[in-house]
PDB file of N, CA and C in Angstrom:
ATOM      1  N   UNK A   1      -6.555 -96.639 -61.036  1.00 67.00           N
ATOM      2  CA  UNK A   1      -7.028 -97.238 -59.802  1.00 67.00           C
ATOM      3  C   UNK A   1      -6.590 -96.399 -58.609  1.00 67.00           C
ATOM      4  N   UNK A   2      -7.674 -96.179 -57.819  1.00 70.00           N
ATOM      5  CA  UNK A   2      -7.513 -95.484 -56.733  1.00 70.00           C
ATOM      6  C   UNK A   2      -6.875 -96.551 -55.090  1.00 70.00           C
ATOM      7  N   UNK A   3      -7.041 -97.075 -55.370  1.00 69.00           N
ATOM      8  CA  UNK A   3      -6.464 -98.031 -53.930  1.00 69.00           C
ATOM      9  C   UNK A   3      -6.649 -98.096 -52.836  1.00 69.00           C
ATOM     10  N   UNK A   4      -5.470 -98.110 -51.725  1.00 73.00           N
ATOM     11  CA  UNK A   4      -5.748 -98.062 -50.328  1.00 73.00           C
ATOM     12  C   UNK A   4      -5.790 -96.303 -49.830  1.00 73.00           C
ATOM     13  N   UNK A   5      -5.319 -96.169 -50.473  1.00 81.00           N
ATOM     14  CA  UNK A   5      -4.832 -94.372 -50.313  1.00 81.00           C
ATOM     15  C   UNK A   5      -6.634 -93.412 -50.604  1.00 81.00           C
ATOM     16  N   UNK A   6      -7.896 -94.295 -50.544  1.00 82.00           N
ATOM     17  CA  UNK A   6      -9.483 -93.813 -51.124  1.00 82.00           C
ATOM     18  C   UNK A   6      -9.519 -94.347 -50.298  1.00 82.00           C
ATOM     19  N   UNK A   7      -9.056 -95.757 -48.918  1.00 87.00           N
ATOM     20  CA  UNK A   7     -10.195 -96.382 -48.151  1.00 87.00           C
ATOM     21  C   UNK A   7     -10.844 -95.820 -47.260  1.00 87.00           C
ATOM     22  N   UNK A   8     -10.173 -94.344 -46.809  1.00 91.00           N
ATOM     23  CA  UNK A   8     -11.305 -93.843 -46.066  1.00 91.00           C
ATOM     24  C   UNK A   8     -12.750 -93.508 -46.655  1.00 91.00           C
ATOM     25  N   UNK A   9     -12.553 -93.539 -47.825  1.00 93.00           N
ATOM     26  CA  UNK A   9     -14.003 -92.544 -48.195  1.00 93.00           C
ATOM     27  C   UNK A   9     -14.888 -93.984 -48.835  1.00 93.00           C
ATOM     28  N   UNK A  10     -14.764 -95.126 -48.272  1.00 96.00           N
ATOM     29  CA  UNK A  10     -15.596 -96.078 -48.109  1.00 96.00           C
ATOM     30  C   UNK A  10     -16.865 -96.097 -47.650  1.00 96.00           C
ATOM     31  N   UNK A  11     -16.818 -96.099 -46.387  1.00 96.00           N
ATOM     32  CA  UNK A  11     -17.826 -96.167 -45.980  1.00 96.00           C
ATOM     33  C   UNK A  11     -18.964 -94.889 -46.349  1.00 96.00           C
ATOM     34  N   UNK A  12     -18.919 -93.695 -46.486  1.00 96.00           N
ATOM     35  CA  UNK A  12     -19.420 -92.441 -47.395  1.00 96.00           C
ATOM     36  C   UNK A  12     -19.883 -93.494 -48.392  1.00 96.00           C
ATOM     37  N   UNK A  13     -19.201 -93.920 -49.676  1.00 97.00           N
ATOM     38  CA  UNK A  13     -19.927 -94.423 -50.931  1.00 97.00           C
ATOM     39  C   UNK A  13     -20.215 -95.772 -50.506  1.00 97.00           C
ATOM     40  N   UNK A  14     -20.645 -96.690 -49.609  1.00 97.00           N
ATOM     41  CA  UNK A  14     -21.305 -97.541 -49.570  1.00 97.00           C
ATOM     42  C   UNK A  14     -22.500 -97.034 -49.217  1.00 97.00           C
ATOM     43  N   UNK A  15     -22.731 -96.071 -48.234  1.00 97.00           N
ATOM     44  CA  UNK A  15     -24.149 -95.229 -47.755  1.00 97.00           C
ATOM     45  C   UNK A  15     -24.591 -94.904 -49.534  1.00 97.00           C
ATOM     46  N   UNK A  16     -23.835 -94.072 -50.611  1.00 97.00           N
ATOM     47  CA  UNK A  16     -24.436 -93.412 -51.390  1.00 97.00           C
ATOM     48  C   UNK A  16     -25.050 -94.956 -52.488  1.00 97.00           C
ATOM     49  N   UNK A  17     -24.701 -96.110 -52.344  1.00 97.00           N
ATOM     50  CA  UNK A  17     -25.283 -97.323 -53.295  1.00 97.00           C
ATOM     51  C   UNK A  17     -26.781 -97.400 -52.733  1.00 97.00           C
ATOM     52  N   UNK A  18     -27.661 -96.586 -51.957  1.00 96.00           N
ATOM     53  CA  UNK A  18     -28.658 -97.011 -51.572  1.00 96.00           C
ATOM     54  C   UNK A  18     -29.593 -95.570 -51.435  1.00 96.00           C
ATOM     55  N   UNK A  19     -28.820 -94.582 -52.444  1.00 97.00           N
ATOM     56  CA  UNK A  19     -29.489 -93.447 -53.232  1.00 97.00           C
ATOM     57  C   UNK A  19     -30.423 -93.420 -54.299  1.00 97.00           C
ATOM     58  N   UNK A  20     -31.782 -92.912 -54.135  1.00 97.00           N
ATOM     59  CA  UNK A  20     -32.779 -93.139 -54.973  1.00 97.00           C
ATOM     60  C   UNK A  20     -32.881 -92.522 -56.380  1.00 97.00           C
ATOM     61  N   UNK A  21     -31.555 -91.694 -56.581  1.00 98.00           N
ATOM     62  CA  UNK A  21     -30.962 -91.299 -57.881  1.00 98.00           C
ATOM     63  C   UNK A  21     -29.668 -92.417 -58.380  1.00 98.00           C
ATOM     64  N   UNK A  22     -30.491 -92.867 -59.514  1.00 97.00           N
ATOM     65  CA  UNK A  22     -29.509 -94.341 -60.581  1.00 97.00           C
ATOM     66  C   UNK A  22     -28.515 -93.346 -60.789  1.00 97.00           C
ATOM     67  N   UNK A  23     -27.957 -92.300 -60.980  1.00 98.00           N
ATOM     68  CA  UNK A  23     -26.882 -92.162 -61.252  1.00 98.00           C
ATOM     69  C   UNK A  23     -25.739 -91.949 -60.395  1.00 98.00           C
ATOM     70  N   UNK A  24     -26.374 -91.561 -59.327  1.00 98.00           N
ATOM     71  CA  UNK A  24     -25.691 -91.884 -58.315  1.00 98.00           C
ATOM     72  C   UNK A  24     -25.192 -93.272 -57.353  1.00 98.00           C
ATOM     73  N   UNK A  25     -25.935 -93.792 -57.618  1.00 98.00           N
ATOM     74  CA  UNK A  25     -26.005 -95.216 -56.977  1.00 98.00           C
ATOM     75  C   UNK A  25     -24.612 -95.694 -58.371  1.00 98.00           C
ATOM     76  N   UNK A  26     -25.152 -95.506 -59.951  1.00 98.00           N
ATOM     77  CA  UNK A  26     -23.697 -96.246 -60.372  1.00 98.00           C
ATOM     78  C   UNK A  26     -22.499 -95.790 -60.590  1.00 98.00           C
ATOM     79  N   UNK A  27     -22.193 -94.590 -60.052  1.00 97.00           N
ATOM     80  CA  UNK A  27     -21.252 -93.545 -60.238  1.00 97.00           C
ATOM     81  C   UNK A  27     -20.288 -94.054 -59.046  1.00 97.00           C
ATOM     82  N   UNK A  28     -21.112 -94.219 -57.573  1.00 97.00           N
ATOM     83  CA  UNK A  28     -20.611 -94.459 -56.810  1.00 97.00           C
ATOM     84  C   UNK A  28     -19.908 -96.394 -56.714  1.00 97.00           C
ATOM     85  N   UNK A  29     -20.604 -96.888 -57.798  1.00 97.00           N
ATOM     86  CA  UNK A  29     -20.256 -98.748 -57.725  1.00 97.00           C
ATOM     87  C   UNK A  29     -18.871 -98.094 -58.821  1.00 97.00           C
ATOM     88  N   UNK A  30     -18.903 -97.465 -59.616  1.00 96.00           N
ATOM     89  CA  UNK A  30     -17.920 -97.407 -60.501  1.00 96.00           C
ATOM     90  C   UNK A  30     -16.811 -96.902 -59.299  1.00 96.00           C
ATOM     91  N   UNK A  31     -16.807 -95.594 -58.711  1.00 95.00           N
ATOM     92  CA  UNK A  31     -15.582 -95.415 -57.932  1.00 95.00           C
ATOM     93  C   UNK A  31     -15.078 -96.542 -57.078  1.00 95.00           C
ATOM     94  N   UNK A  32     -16.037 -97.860 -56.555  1.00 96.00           N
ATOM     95  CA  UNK A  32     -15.847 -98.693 -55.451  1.00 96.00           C
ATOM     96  C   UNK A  32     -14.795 -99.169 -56.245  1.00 96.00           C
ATOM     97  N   UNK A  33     -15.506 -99.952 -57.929  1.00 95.00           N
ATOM     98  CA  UNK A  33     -14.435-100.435 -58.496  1.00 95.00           C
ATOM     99  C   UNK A  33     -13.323-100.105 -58.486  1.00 95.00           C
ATOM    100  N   UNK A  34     -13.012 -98.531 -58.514  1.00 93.00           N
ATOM    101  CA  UNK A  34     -11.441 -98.545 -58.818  1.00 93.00           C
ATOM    102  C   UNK A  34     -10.488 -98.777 -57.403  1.00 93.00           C
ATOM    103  N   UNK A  35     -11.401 -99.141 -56.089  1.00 93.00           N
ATOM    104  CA  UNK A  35     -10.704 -98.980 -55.150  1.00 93.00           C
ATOM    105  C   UNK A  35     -10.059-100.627 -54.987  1.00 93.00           C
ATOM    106  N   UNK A  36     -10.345-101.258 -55.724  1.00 90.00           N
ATOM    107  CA  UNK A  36      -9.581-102.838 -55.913  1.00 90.00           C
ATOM    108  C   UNK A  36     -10.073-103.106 -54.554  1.00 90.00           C
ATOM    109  N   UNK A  37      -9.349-104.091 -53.451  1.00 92.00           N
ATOM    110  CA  UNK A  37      -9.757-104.572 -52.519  1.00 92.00           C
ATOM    111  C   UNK A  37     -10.053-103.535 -51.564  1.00 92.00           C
ATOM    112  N   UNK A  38      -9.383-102.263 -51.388  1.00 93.00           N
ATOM    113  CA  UNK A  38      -9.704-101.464 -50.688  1.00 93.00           C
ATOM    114  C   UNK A  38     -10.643-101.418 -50.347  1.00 93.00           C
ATOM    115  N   UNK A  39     -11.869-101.806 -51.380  1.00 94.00           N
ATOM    116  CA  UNK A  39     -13.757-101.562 -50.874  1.00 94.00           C
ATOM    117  C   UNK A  39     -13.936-102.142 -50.668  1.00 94.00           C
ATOM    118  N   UNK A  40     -13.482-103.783 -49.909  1.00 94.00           N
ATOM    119  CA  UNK A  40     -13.732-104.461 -49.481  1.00 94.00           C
ATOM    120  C   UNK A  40     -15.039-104.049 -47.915  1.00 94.00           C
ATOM    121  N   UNK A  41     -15.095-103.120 -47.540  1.00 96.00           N
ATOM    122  CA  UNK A  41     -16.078-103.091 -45.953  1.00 96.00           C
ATOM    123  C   UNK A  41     -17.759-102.625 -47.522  1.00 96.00           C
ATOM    124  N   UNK A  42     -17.238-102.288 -48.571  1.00 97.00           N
ATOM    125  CA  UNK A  42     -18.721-101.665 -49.007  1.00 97.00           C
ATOM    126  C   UNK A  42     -19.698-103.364 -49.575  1.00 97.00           C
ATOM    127  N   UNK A  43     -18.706-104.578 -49.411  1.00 96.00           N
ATOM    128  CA  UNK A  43     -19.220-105.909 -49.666  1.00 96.00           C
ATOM    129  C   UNK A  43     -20.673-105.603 -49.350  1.00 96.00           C
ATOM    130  N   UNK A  44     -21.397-105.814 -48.247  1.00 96.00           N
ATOM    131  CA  UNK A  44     -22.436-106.184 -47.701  1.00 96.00           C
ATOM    132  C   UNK A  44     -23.989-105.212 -48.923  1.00 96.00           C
ATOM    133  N   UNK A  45     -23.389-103.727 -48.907  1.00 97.00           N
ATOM    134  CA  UNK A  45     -24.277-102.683 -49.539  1.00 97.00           C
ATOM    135  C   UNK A  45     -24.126-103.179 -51.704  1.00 97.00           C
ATOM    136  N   UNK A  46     -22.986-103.978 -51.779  1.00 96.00           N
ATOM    137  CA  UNK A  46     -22.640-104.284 -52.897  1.00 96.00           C
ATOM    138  C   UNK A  46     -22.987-105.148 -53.033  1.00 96.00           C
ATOM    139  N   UNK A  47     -23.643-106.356 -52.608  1.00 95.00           N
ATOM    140  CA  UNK A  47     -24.423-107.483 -52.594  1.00 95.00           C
ATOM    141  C   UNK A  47     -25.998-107.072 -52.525  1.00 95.00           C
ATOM    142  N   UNK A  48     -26.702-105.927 -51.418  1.00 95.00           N
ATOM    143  CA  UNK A  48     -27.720-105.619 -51.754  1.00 95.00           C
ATOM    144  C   UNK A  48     -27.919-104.480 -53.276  1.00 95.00           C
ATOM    145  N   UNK A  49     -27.013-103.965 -53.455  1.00 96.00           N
ATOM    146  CA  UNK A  49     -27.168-103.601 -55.025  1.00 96.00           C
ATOM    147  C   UNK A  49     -27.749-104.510 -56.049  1.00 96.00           C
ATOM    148  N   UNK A  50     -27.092-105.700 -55.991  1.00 93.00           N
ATOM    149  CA  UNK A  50     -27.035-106.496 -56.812  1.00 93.00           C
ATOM    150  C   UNK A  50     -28.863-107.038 -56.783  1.00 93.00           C
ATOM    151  N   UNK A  51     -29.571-106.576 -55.926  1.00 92.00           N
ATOM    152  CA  UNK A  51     -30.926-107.134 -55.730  1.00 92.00           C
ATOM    153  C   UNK A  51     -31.714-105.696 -56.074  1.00 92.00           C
ATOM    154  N   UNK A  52     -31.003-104.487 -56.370  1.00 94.00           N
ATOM    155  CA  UNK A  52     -31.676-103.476 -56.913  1.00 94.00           C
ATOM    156  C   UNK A  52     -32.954-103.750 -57.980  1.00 94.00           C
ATOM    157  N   UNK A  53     -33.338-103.207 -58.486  1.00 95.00           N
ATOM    158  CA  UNK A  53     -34.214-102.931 -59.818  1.00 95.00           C
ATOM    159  C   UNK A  53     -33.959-102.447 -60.942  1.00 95.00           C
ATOM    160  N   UNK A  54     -33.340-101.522 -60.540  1.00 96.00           N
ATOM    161  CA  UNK A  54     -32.181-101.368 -61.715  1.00 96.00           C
ATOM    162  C   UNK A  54     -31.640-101.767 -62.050  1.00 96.00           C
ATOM    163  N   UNK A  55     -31.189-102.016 -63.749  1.00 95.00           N
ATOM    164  CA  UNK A  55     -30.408-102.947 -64.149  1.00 95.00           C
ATOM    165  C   UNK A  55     -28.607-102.573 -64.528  1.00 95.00           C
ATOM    166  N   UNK A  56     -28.897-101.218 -64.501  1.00 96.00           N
ATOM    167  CA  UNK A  56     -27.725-100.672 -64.183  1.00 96.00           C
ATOM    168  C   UNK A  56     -26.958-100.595 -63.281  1.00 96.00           C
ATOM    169  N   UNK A  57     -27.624-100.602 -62.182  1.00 96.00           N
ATOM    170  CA  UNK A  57     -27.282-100.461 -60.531  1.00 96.00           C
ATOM    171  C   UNK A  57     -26.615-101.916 -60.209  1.00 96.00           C
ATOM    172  N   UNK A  58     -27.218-102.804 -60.795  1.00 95.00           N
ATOM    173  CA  UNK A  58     -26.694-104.228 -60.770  1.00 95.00           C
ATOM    174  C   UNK A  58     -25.598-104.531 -60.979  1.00 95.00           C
ATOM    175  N   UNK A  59     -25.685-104.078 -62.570  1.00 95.00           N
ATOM    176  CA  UNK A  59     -24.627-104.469 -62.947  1.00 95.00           C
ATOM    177  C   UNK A  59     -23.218-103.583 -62.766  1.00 95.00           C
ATOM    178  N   UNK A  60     -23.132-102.422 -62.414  1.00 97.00           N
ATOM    179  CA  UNK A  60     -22.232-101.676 -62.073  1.00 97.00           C
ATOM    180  C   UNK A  60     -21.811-102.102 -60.615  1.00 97.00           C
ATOM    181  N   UNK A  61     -22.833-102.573 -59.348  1.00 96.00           N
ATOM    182  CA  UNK A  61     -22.121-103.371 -58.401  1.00 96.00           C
ATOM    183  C   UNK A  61     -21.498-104.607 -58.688  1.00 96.00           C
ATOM    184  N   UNK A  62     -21.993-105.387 -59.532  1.00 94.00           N
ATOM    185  CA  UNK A  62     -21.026-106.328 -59.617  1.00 94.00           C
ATOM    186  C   UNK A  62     -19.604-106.379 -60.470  1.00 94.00           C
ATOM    187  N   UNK A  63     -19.484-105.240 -61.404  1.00 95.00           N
ATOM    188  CA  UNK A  63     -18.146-104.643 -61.787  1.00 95.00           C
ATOM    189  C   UNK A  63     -17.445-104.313 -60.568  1.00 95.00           C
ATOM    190  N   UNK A  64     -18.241-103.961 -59.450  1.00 96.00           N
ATOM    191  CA  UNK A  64     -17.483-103.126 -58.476  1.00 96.00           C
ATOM    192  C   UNK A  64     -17.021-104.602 -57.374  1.00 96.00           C
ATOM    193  N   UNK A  65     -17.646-105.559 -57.223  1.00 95.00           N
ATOM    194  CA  UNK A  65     -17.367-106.843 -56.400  1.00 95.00           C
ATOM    195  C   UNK A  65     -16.170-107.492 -57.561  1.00 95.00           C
ATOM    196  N   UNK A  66     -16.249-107.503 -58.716  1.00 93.00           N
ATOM    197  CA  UNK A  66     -15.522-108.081 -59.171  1.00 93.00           C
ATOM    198  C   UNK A  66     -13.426-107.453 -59.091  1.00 93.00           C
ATOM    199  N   UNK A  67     -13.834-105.887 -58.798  1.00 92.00           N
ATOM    200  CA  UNK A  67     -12.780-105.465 -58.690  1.00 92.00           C
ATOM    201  C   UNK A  67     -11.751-105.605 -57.407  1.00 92.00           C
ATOM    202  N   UNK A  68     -13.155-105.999 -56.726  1.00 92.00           N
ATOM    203  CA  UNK A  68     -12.685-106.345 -55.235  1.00 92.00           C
ATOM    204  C   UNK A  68     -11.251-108.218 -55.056  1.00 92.00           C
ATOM    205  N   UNK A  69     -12.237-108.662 -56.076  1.00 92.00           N
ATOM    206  CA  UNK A  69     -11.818-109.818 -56.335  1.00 92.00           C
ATOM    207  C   UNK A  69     -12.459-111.832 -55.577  1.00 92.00           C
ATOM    208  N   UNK A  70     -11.393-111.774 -55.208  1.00 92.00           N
ATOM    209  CA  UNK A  70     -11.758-112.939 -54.485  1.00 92.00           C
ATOM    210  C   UNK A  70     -11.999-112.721 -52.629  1.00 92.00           C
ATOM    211  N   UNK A  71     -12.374-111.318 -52.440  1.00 89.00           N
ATOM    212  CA  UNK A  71     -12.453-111.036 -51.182  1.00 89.00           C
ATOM    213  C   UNK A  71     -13.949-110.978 -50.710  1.00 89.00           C
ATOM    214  N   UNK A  72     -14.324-110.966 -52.093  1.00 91.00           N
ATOM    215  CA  UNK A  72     -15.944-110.677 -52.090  1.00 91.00           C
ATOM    216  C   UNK A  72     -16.716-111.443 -51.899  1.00 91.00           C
ATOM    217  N   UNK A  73     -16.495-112.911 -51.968  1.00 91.00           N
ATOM    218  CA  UNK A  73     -16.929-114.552 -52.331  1.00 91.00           C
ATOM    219  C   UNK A  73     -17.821-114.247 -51.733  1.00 91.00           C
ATOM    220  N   UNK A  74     -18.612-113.246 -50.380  1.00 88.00           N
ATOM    221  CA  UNK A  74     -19.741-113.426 -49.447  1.00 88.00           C
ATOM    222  C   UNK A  74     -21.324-113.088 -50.586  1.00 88.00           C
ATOM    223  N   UNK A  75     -20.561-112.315 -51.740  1.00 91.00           N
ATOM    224  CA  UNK A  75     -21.827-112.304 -52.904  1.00 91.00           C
ATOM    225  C   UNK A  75     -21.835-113.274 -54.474  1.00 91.00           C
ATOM    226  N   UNK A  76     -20.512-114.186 -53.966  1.00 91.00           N
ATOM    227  CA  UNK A  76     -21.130-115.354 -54.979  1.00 91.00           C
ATOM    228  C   UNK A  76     -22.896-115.529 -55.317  1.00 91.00           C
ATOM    229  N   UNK A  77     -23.863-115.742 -54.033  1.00 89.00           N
ATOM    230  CA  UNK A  77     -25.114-115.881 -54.146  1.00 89.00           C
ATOM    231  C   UNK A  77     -25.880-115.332 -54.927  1.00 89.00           C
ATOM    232  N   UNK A  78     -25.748-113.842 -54.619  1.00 87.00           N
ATOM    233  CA  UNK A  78     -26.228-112.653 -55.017  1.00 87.00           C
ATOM    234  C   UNK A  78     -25.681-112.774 -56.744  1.00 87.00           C
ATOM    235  N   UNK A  79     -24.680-112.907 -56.848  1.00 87.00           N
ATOM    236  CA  UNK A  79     -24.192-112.810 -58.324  1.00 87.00           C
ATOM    237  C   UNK A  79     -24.566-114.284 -59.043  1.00 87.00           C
ATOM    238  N   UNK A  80     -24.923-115.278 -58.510  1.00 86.00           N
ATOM    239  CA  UNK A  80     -25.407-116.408 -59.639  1.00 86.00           C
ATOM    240  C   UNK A  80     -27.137-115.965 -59.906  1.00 86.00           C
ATOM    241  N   UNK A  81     -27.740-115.510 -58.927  1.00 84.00           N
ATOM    242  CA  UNK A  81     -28.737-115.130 -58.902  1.00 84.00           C
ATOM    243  C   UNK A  81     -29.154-113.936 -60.037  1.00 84.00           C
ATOM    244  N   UNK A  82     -28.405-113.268 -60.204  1.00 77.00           N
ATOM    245  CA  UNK A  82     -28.171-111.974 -60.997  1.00 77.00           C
ATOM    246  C   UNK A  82     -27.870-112.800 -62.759  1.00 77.00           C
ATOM    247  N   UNK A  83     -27.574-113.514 -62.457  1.00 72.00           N
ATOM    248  CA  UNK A  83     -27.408-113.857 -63.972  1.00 72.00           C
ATOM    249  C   UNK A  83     -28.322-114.210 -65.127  1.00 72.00           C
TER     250      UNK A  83
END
């Protein structure tokens, strides 16, 4: 886990979740994950993931909200919806 010591390079990989290359879009939900709450500001771009088309893209943002934890609750919606 990368932590608080990655939160600068937040906002950078919340821009890259809305890249029209899937591997990029889940490469970048996987690094959010390891930033635990730290990625807490990429919430908003990690909730519109979750409405992607991809089903990868989905589900790798919501690995990445889940790592966040209980800070994320603003995509409860987004994630019952997803199910």
């Amino acid at each position: 886990r990368l932590g608080a010591e990655a939160k600068p390079a937040v906002p950078i990989l919340a821009q890259l979740l809305n890249d029209a290359d899937s591997e990029i879009r889940i490469n970048t939900a996987s690094a959010l994950f390891t930033l635990d709450k730290a990625a807490i500001e990429a919430v908003p771009q990690l909730r519109q993931a979750l409405l992607h088309r991809d089903r990868m893209t989905r589900s790798f943002a919501a690995k990445a909200l889940g790592g966040i934890g209980a800070d994320a609750k603003l995509a409860v919606p987004e994630l019952t919806n997803a199910l």
